[in-house]
């Protein structure tokens, strides 16, 4: 019993202060993250706060120990104010930044963020990525008989050179927003699937983040994908454990590329 106690304590400390696994439950960070992805989140890059403690067992309090702000473009996990559930989003604005959306175009401090239309993403259709109602009209079939979600991609480059792909499905509720100024000690977060992401543009009542979030609500930085399931797994059938693994996703880095 004593040995088991120390093992569990070591696991809890590692999970709280070094790194933890995270499961992607939705499509809000497509195309970089798919529902069913499992990834590693490091806890230490921004210091530690009440959300760092496993299962959010610590009381809510302001500030961070050895705190450091995220960089624009980082993918982070965040706990919305007053809640215990973790979201995963991308850092867009830092304290003092002015954020605005005009007809789906991101404006940062009064200037439009650089945009580049890219070839569409071809996401294989599976139970975890069914190309359902939110992507109505975007399913396509290739000559080999396979089905894909053919999603329009726009690449954004932030002022610090952080570059990433977003999905632009057309006019949506979040396409016009702001301008709002990010207050001290807060960060503004958005999902890459811009038209299907409940983020800092939306209120807590609409399951969003209620604006820019306090930096102590940032739980860590997403580092890399460990493996990904397509949704066909059945726990009682070990063969399906292997068959349901998506190929080519394990080991994919989630650290943002920077253009010079």
PDB file of C-alpha atoms in Angstrom:
ATOM      1  CA  UNK A   1       0.000   0.000   0.000  1.00  0.00           C
ATOM      2  CA  UNK A   2       2.851   2.373   0.820  1.00  0.00           C
ATOM      3  CA  UNK A   3       4.555   1.648  -2.501  1.00  0.00           C
ATOM      4  CA  UNK A   4       1.313   2.184  -4.417  1.00  0.00           C
ATOM      5  CA  UNK A   5       0.797   5.511  -2.629  1.00  0.00           C
ATOM      6  CA  UNK A   6       4.190   6.830  -3.774  1.00  0.00           C
ATOM      7  CA  UNK A   7       3.605   5.649  -7.324  1.00  0.00           C
ATOM      8  CA  UNK A   8       0.215   7.393  -7.482  1.00  0.00           C
ATOM      9  CA  UNK A   9       1.695  10.538  -5.948  1.00  0.00           C
ATOM     10  CA  UNK A  10       4.484  10.588  -8.546  1.00  0.00           C
ATOM     11  CA  UNK A  11       1.966  10.170 -11.362  1.00  0.00           C
ATOM     12  CA  UNK A  12      -0.222  12.945  -9.944  1.00  0.00           C
ATOM     13  CA  UNK A  13       2.733  15.332  -9.639  1.00  0.00           C
ATOM     14  CA  UNK A  14       3.907  14.571 -13.189  1.00  0.00           C
ATOM     15  CA  UNK A  15       0.359  15.006 -14.510  1.00  0.00           C
ATOM     16  CA  UNK A  16      -0.005  18.322 -12.650  1.00  0.00           C
ATOM     17  CA  UNK A  17       3.353  19.981 -13.249  1.00  0.00           C
ATOM     18  CA  UNK A  18       5.102  18.376 -16.244  1.00  0.00           C
ATOM     19  CA  UNK A  19       2.717  16.993 -18.886  1.00  0.00           C
ATOM     20  CA  UNK A  20      -0.630  15.297 -19.351  1.00  0.00           C
ATOM     21  CA  UNK A  21      -2.548  13.551 -22.160  1.00  0.00           C
ATOM     22  CA  UNK A  22      -5.454  15.300 -23.840  1.00  0.00           C
ATOM     23  CA  UNK A  23      -8.261  14.002 -26.050  1.00  0.00           C
ATOM     24  CA  UNK A  24      -9.755  16.065 -28.893  1.00  0.00           C
ATOM     25  CA  UNK A  25     -13.556  15.838 -28.508  1.00  0.00           C
ATOM     26  CA  UNK A  26     -14.714  18.140 -31.322  1.00  0.00           C
ATOM     27  CA  UNK A  27     -13.968  19.645 -34.745  1.00  0.00           C
ATOM     28  CA  UNK A  28     -13.192  23.201 -33.534  1.00  0.00           C
ATOM     29  CA  UNK A  29      -9.437  22.935 -34.218  1.00  0.00           C
ATOM     30  CA  UNK A  30      -9.620  21.332 -37.658  1.00  0.00           C
ATOM     31  CA  UNK A  31      -7.675  21.041 -39.895  1.00  0.00           C
ATOM     32  CA  UNK A  32      -4.650  20.664 -37.567  1.00  0.00           C
ATOM     33  CA  UNK A  33      -6.523  18.554 -34.991  1.00  0.00           C
ATOM     34  CA  UNK A  34      -9.204  15.951 -35.668  1.00  0.00           C
ATOM     35  CA  UNK A  35     -11.774  14.539 -33.287  1.00  0.00           C
ATOM     36  CA  UNK A  36     -10.201  11.381 -31.893  1.00  0.00           C
ATOM     37  CA  UNK A  37      -6.630  12.723 -31.720  1.00  0.00           C
ATOM     38  CA  UNK A  38      -4.703  12.065 -28.509  1.00  0.00           C
ATOM     39  CA  UNK A  39      -1.914  14.483 -27.709  1.00  0.00           C
ATOM     40  CA  UNK A  40       0.559  15.570 -25.066  1.00  0.00           C
ATOM     41  CA  UNK A  41       0.149  18.911 -23.298  1.00  0.00           C
ATOM     42  CA  UNK A  42       3.157  20.305 -21.420  1.00  0.00           C
ATOM     43  CA  UNK A  43       2.330  22.088 -18.172  1.00  0.00           C
ATOM     44  CA  UNK A  44       5.483  24.161 -17.542  1.00  0.00           C
ATOM     45  CA  UNK A  45       5.985  26.550 -20.554  1.00  0.00           C
ATOM     46  CA  UNK A  46       3.838  29.318 -19.015  1.00  0.00           C
ATOM     47  CA  UNK A  47       4.431  28.519 -15.350  1.00  0.00           C
ATOM     48  CA  UNK A  48       1.799  27.031 -13.073  1.00  0.00           C
ATOM     49  CA  UNK A  49      -1.602  28.160 -11.801  1.00  0.00           C
ATOM     50  CA  UNK A  50      -4.680  26.654 -10.179  1.00  0.00           C
ATOM     51  CA  UNK A  51      -5.668  24.920 -13.454  1.00  0.00           C
ATOM     52  CA  UNK A  52      -2.316  23.094 -13.567  1.00  0.00           C
ATOM     53  CA  UNK A  53      -3.315  20.774 -10.730  1.00  0.00           C
ATOM     54  CA  UNK A  54      -4.796  17.526 -12.012  1.00  0.00           C
ATOM     55  CA  UNK A  55      -8.587  17.442 -12.333  1.00  0.00           C
ATOM     56  CA  UNK A  56      -8.639  21.134 -11.281  1.00  0.00           C
ATOM     57  CA  UNK A  57      -8.661  20.168  -7.620  1.00  0.00           C
ATOM     58  CA  UNK A  58      -7.007  23.426  -6.507  1.00  0.00           C
ATOM     59  CA  UNK A  59      -9.175  26.422  -5.535  1.00  0.00           C
ATOM     60  CA  UNK A  60      -9.478  29.120  -8.188  1.00  0.00           C
ATOM     61  CA  UNK A  61      -7.036  31.980  -7.654  1.00  0.00           C
ATOM     62  CA  UNK A  62      -5.338  34.722  -9.644  1.00  0.00           C
ATOM     63  CA  UNK A  63      -1.775  34.725 -10.932  1.00  0.00           C
ATOM     64  CA  UNK A  64       0.823  32.171 -11.954  1.00  0.00           C
ATOM     65  CA  UNK A  65       4.001  30.784 -10.386  1.00  0.00           C
ATOM     66  CA  UNK A  66       6.986  31.533 -12.665  1.00  0.00           C
ATOM     67  CA  UNK A  67       4.407  32.892 -15.105  1.00  0.00           C
ATOM     68  CA  UNK A  68       5.082  33.578 -18.755  1.00  0.00           C
ATOM     69  CA  UNK A  69       2.628  34.665 -21.432  1.00  0.00           C
ATOM     70  CA  UNK A  70       1.996  32.344 -24.392  1.00  0.00           C
ATOM     71  CA  UNK A  71       3.162  33.397 -27.833  1.00  0.00           C
ATOM     72  CA  UNK A  72       0.727  34.278 -30.586  1.00  0.00           C
ATOM     73  CA  UNK A  73      -0.040  31.114 -32.522  1.00  0.00           C
ATOM     74  CA  UNK A  74       0.488  28.670 -29.637  1.00  0.00           C
ATOM     75  CA  UNK A  75      -2.134  25.937 -29.254  1.00  0.00           C
ATOM     76  CA  UNK A  76      -3.181  25.828 -25.595  1.00  0.00           C
ATOM     77  CA  UNK A  77      -5.699  24.172 -23.323  1.00  0.00           C
ATOM     78  CA  UNK A  78      -7.893  26.570 -21.376  1.00  0.00           C
ATOM     79  CA  UNK A  79     -10.538  26.344 -18.675  1.00  0.00           C
ATOM     80  CA  UNK A  80     -13.380  28.865 -19.227  1.00  0.00           C
ATOM     81  CA  UNK A  81     -14.023  31.169 -16.249  1.00  0.00           C
ATOM     82  CA  UNK A  82     -16.224  29.525 -13.654  1.00  0.00           C
ATOM     83  CA  UNK A  83     -15.967  26.088 -15.270  1.00  0.00           C
ATOM     84  CA  UNK A  84     -13.896  22.915 -14.876  1.00  0.00           C
ATOM     85  CA  UNK A  85     -13.907  21.611 -18.457  1.00  0.00           C
ATOM     86  CA  UNK A  86     -10.843  22.110 -20.692  1.00  0.00           C
ATOM     87  CA  UNK A  87     -11.068  23.581 -24.204  1.00  0.00           C
ATOM     88  CA  UNK A  88      -8.288  23.667 -26.769  1.00  0.00           C
ATOM     89  CA  UNK A  89      -7.747  26.800 -28.877  1.00  0.00           C
ATOM     90  CA  UNK A  90      -5.066  28.920 -30.538  1.00  0.00           C
ATOM     91  CA  UNK A  91      -3.633  32.104 -29.016  1.00  0.00           C
ATOM     92  CA  UNK A  92      -4.451  35.060 -31.281  1.00  0.00           C
ATOM     93  CA  UNK A  93      -4.214  38.148 -29.070  1.00  0.00           C
ATOM     94  CA  UNK A  94      -2.049  39.171 -26.103  1.00  0.00           C
ATOM     95  CA  UNK A  95      -2.617  41.928 -23.531  1.00  0.00           C
ATOM     96  CA  UNK A  96      -3.001  45.302 -25.246  1.00  0.00           C
ATOM     97  CA  UNK A  97      -3.900  43.835 -28.663  1.00  0.00           C
ATOM     98  CA  UNK A  98      -7.073  44.941 -30.440  1.00  0.00           C
ATOM     99  CA  UNK A  99      -8.968  42.076 -32.086  1.00  0.00           C
ATOM    100  CA  UNK A 100     -11.577  42.430 -34.799  1.00  0.00           C
ATOM    101  CA  UNK A 101     -13.238  40.210 -37.405  1.00  0.00           C
ATOM    102  CA  UNK A 102     -14.539  41.785 -40.614  1.00  0.00           C
ATOM    103  CA  UNK A 103     -16.443  39.477 -42.939  1.00  0.00           C
ATOM    104  CA  UNK A 104     -14.388  36.527 -41.713  1.00  0.00           C
ATOM    105  CA  UNK A 105     -11.043  38.314 -41.983  1.00  0.00           C
ATOM    106  CA  UNK A 106      -8.941  38.625 -38.834  1.00  0.00           C
ATOM    107  CA  UNK A 107      -7.762  42.133 -37.908  1.00  0.00           C
ATOM    108  CA  UNK A 108      -4.990  42.548 -35.336  1.00  0.00           C
ATOM    109  CA  UNK A 109      -4.255  46.053 -34.030  1.00  0.00           C
ATOM    110  CA  UNK A 110      -6.082  47.617 -36.966  1.00  0.00           C
ATOM    111  CA  UNK A 111      -4.296  45.625 -39.672  1.00  0.00           C
ATOM    112  CA  UNK A 112      -5.578  42.626 -41.554  1.00  0.00           C
ATOM    113  CA  UNK A 113      -3.623  39.482 -40.786  1.00  0.00           C
ATOM    114  CA  UNK A 114      -1.880  38.090 -43.862  1.00  0.00           C
ATOM    115  CA  UNK A 115      -4.101  35.517 -45.615  1.00  0.00           C
ATOM    116  CA  UNK A 116      -3.311  33.006 -48.331  1.00  0.00           C
ATOM    117  CA  UNK A 117      -5.871  30.715 -49.935  1.00  0.00           C
ATOM    118  CA  UNK A 118      -4.462  27.182 -50.000  1.00  0.00           C
ATOM    119  CA  UNK A 119      -5.531  23.961 -51.722  1.00  0.00           C
ATOM    120  CA  UNK A 120      -8.457  22.343 -49.882  1.00  0.00           C
ATOM    121  CA  UNK A 121      -7.812  19.855 -47.096  1.00  0.00           C
ATOM    122  CA  UNK A 122      -8.905  16.311 -47.926  1.00  0.00           C
ATOM    123  CA  UNK A 123      -9.984  14.783 -44.617  1.00  0.00           C
ATOM    124  CA  UNK A 124     -10.869  11.067 -44.866  1.00  0.00           C
ATOM    125  CA  UNK A 125     -14.453  10.390 -43.778  1.00  0.00           C
ATOM    126  CA  UNK A 126     -14.727   8.098 -40.743  1.00  0.00           C
ATOM    127  CA  UNK A 127     -16.966   7.830 -37.649  1.00  0.00           C
ATOM    128  CA  UNK A 128     -14.985  10.572 -35.856  1.00  0.00           C
ATOM    129  CA  UNK A 129     -14.905  12.788 -38.973  1.00  0.00           C
ATOM    130  CA  UNK A 130     -18.209  12.014 -40.695  1.00  0.00           C
ATOM    131  CA  UNK A 131     -18.409  15.233 -42.755  1.00  0.00           C
ATOM    132  CA  UNK A 132     -21.837  15.723 -41.205  1.00  0.00           C
ATOM    133  CA  UNK A 133     -24.263  18.622 -41.056  1.00  0.00           C
ATOM    134  CA  UNK A 134     -21.682  21.280 -40.194  1.00  0.00           C
ATOM    135  CA  UNK A 135     -19.815  20.379 -43.394  1.00  0.00           C
ATOM    136  CA  UNK A 136     -22.884  19.861 -45.584  1.00  0.00           C
ATOM    137  CA  UNK A 137     -21.967  20.051 -49.252  1.00  0.00           C
ATOM    138  CA  UNK A 138     -18.240  19.477 -48.745  1.00  0.00           C
ATOM    139  CA  UNK A 139     -18.145  15.677 -49.072  1.00  0.00           C
ATOM    140  CA  UNK A 140     -16.499  14.310 -52.206  1.00  0.00           C
ATOM    141  CA  UNK A 141     -15.663  10.872 -53.576  1.00  0.00           C
ATOM    142  CA  UNK A 142     -12.373  10.113 -55.300  1.00  0.00           C
ATOM    143  CA  UNK A 143     -12.026   7.698 -58.268  1.00  0.00           C
ATOM    144  CA  UNK A 144     -10.888   4.933 -55.895  1.00  0.00           C
ATOM    145  CA  UNK A 145     -14.288   5.076 -54.178  1.00  0.00           C
ATOM    146  CA  UNK A 146     -13.104   6.698 -50.927  1.00  0.00           C
ATOM    147  CA  UNK A 147     -14.990   9.599 -49.337  1.00  0.00           C
ATOM    148  CA  UNK A 148     -13.362  12.796 -48.091  1.00  0.00           C
ATOM    149  CA  UNK A 149     -14.365  16.115 -46.579  1.00  0.00           C
ATOM    150  CA  UNK A 150     -12.938  18.645 -49.021  1.00  0.00           C
ATOM    151  CA  UNK A 151     -12.543  21.710 -46.817  1.00  0.00           C
ATOM    152  CA  UNK A 152     -11.527  25.216 -47.988  1.00  0.00           C
ATOM    153  CA  UNK A 153      -8.279  26.333 -46.351  1.00  0.00           C
ATOM    154  CA  UNK A 154      -6.978  29.838 -45.637  1.00  0.00           C
ATOM    155  CA  UNK A 155      -3.455  30.153 -44.221  1.00  0.00           C
ATOM    156  CA  UNK A 156      -2.917  32.987 -41.737  1.00  0.00           C
ATOM    157  CA  UNK A 157       0.402  34.516 -40.692  1.00  0.00           C
ATOM    158  CA  UNK A 158       0.479  36.540 -37.482  1.00  0.00           C
ATOM    159  CA  UNK A 159       2.858  39.499 -36.967  1.00  0.00           C
ATOM    160  CA  UNK A 160       5.384  37.278 -35.129  1.00  0.00           C
ATOM    161  CA  UNK A 161       5.564  34.964 -38.170  1.00  0.00           C
ATOM    162  CA  UNK A 162       3.358  32.214 -36.679  1.00  0.00           C
ATOM    163  CA  UNK A 163       1.703  30.434 -39.616  1.00  0.00           C
ATOM    164  CA  UNK A 164      -1.206  27.981 -39.506  1.00  0.00           C
ATOM    165  CA  UNK A 165      -4.173  26.847 -41.594  1.00  0.00           C
ATOM    166  CA  UNK A 166      -7.799  27.716 -40.887  1.00  0.00           C
ATOM    167  CA  UNK A 167     -11.068  26.462 -42.376  1.00  0.00           C
ATOM    168  CA  UNK A 168     -13.335  29.063 -44.011  1.00  0.00           C
ATOM    169  CA  UNK A 169     -16.759  27.582 -44.802  1.00  0.00           C
ATOM    170  CA  UNK A 170     -18.397  30.893 -45.694  1.00  0.00           C
ATOM    171  CA  UNK A 171     -20.518  33.444 -43.798  1.00  0.00           C
ATOM    172  CA  UNK A 172     -21.120  32.584 -40.136  1.00  0.00           C
ATOM    173  CA  UNK A 173     -22.111  34.180 -36.830  1.00  0.00           C
ATOM    174  CA  UNK A 174     -18.529  34.879 -35.741  1.00  0.00           C
ATOM    175  CA  UNK A 175     -17.405  36.522 -38.990  1.00  0.00           C
ATOM    176  CA  UNK A 176     -18.041  40.035 -37.667  1.00  0.00           C
ATOM    177  CA  UNK A 177     -16.764  40.776 -34.178  1.00  0.00           C
ATOM    178  CA  UNK A 178     -15.298  43.664 -32.226  1.00  0.00           C
ATOM    179  CA  UNK A 179     -13.097  45.549 -32.183  1.00  0.00           C
ATOM    180  CA  UNK A 180     -12.186  44.645 -28.589  1.00  0.00           C
ATOM    181  CA  UNK A 181      -8.983  45.333 -26.678  1.00  0.00           C
ATOM    182  CA  UNK A 182      -7.401  42.494 -24.715  1.00  0.00           C
ATOM    183  CA  UNK A 183      -7.123  43.567 -21.092  1.00  0.00           C
ATOM    184  CA  UNK A 184      -3.946  43.099 -18.987  1.00  0.00           C
ATOM    185  CA  UNK A 185      -3.304  39.534 -17.851  1.00  0.00           C
ATOM    186  CA  UNK A 186      -5.609  38.033 -20.501  1.00  0.00           C
ATOM    187  CA  UNK A 187      -5.275  36.265 -23.858  1.00  0.00           C
ATOM    188  CA  UNK A 188      -7.689  36.065 -26.789  1.00  0.00           C
ATOM    189  CA  UNK A 189      -8.233  32.561 -28.178  1.00  0.00           C
ATOM    190  CA  UNK A 190      -9.836  31.251 -31.369  1.00  0.00           C
ATOM    191  CA  UNK A 191     -10.353  27.874 -33.018  1.00  0.00           C
ATOM    192  CA  UNK A 192      -8.869  27.146 -36.449  1.00  0.00           C
ATOM    193  CA  UNK A 193     -12.259  25.895 -37.691  1.00  0.00           C
ATOM    194  CA  UNK A 194     -13.393  29.515 -37.604  1.00  0.00           C
ATOM    195  CA  UNK A 195     -17.021  29.001 -38.535  1.00  0.00           C
ATOM    196  CA  UNK A 196     -17.568  26.143 -36.069  1.00  0.00           C
ATOM    197  CA  UNK A 197     -15.636  27.177 -32.958  1.00  0.00           C
ATOM    198  CA  UNK A 198     -17.003  28.452 -29.642  1.00  0.00           C
ATOM    199  CA  UNK A 199     -14.106  30.653 -28.543  1.00  0.00           C
ATOM    200  CA  UNK A 200     -13.337  34.156 -27.243  1.00  0.00           C
ATOM    201  CA  UNK A 201     -15.770  35.651 -29.752  1.00  0.00           C
ATOM    202  CA  UNK A 202     -18.735  34.052 -27.982  1.00  0.00           C
ATOM    203  CA  UNK A 203     -20.290  34.360 -24.524  1.00  0.00           C
ATOM    204  CA  UNK A 204     -20.190  31.711 -21.829  1.00  0.00           C
ATOM    205  CA  UNK A 205     -23.945  31.310 -22.317  1.00  0.00           C
ATOM    206  CA  UNK A 206     -23.235  30.329 -25.935  1.00  0.00           C
ATOM    207  CA  UNK A 207     -20.622  27.807 -24.711  1.00  0.00           C
ATOM    208  CA  UNK A 208     -17.796  30.141 -25.721  1.00  0.00           C
ATOM    209  CA  UNK A 209     -14.994  31.566 -23.598  1.00  0.00           C
ATOM    210  CA  UNK A 210     -16.743  34.828 -22.759  1.00  0.00           C
ATOM    211  CA  UNK A 211     -14.069  37.043 -24.310  1.00  0.00           C
ATOM    212  CA  UNK A 212     -10.358  37.092 -23.580  1.00  0.00           C
ATOM    213  CA  UNK A 213      -9.548  34.690 -20.728  1.00  0.00           C
ATOM    214  CA  UNK A 214      -7.309  35.289 -17.683  1.00  0.00           C
ATOM    215  CA  UNK A 215      -3.859  33.860 -18.283  1.00  0.00           C
ATOM    216  CA  UNK A 216      -4.105  31.747 -15.116  1.00  0.00           C
ATOM    217  CA  UNK A 217      -6.853  29.766 -16.902  1.00  0.00           C
ATOM    218  CA  UNK A 218      -4.301  28.502 -19.458  1.00  0.00           C
ATOM    219  CA  UNK A 219      -3.448  24.927 -18.499  1.00  0.00           C
ATOM    220  CA  UNK A 220      -0.557  24.218 -20.859  1.00  0.00           C
ATOM    221  CA  UNK A 221       0.748  24.051 -24.420  1.00  0.00           C
ATOM    222  CA  UNK A 222      -0.101  21.322 -26.939  1.00  0.00           C
ATOM    223  CA  UNK A 223       3.118  19.645 -28.097  1.00  0.00           C
ATOM    224  CA  UNK A 224       2.488  16.650 -30.373  1.00  0.00           C
ATOM    225  CA  UNK A 225      -0.049  13.985 -31.336  1.00  0.00           C
ATOM    226  CA  UNK A 226       0.608  10.575 -29.795  1.00  0.00           C
ATOM    227  CA  UNK A 227      -2.021   8.614 -31.758  1.00  0.00           C
ATOM    228  CA  UNK A 228      -5.472   9.042 -33.260  1.00  0.00           C
ATOM    229  CA  UNK A 229      -8.595   6.857 -33.420  1.00  0.00           C
ATOM    230  CA  UNK A 230     -11.089   7.048 -36.288  1.00  0.00           C
ATOM    231  CA  UNK A 231     -14.048   6.163 -34.034  1.00  0.00           C
ATOM    232  CA  UNK A 232     -14.531   2.562 -35.139  1.00  0.00           C
ATOM    233  CA  UNK A 233     -12.876   1.075 -32.027  1.00  0.00           C
ATOM    234  CA  UNK A 234     -14.814  -1.323 -29.813  1.00  0.00           C
ATOM    235  CA  UNK A 235     -13.193  -1.972 -26.446  1.00  0.00           C
ATOM    236  CA  UNK A 236     -14.200  -5.647 -26.350  1.00  0.00           C
ATOM    237  CA  UNK A 237     -12.462  -6.358 -29.695  1.00  0.00           C
ATOM    238  CA  UNK A 238      -8.642  -5.986 -29.451  1.00  0.00           C
ATOM    239  CA  UNK A 239      -8.287  -6.298 -33.250  1.00  0.00           C
ATOM    240  CA  UNK A 240     -10.266  -3.067 -33.671  1.00  0.00           C
ATOM    241  CA  UNK A 241      -7.759  -1.237 -31.479  1.00  0.00           C
ATOM    242  CA  UNK A 242      -5.203  -1.484 -34.267  1.00  0.00           C
ATOM    243  CA  UNK A 243      -7.626  -1.190 -37.171  1.00  0.00           C
ATOM    244  CA  UNK A 244      -9.094   2.050 -35.804  1.00  0.00           C
ATOM    245  CA  UNK A 245      -5.745   3.844 -35.614  1.00  0.00           C
ATOM    246  CA  UNK A 246      -5.388   6.643 -38.156  1.00  0.00           C
ATOM    247  CA  UNK A 247      -2.158   6.352 -40.086  1.00  0.00           C
ATOM    248  CA  UNK A 248       0.287   9.232 -40.391  1.00  0.00           C
ATOM    249  CA  UNK A 249      -0.804  11.236 -37.333  1.00  0.00           C
ATOM    250  CA  UNK A 250       1.329   9.792 -34.537  1.00  0.00           C
ATOM    251  CA  UNK A 251       4.249  12.054 -33.698  1.00  0.00           C
ATOM    252  CA  UNK A 252       2.920  15.102 -35.571  1.00  0.00           C
ATOM    253  CA  UNK A 253       4.245  18.276 -33.907  1.00  0.00           C
ATOM    254  CA  UNK A 254       1.740  20.925 -32.832  1.00  0.00           C
ATOM    255  CA  UNK A 255       4.338  23.665 -32.391  1.00  0.00           C
ATOM    256  CA  UNK A 256       3.525  26.447 -34.825  1.00  0.00           C
ATOM    257  CA  UNK A 257       5.797  27.169 -37.770  1.00  0.00           C
ATOM    258  CA  UNK A 258       7.242  30.684 -38.066  1.00  0.00           C
ATOM    259  CA  UNK A 259       7.933  32.508 -41.309  1.00  0.00           C
ATOM    260  CA  UNK A 260      10.936  34.793 -41.427  1.00  0.00           C
TER     261      UNK A 260
END
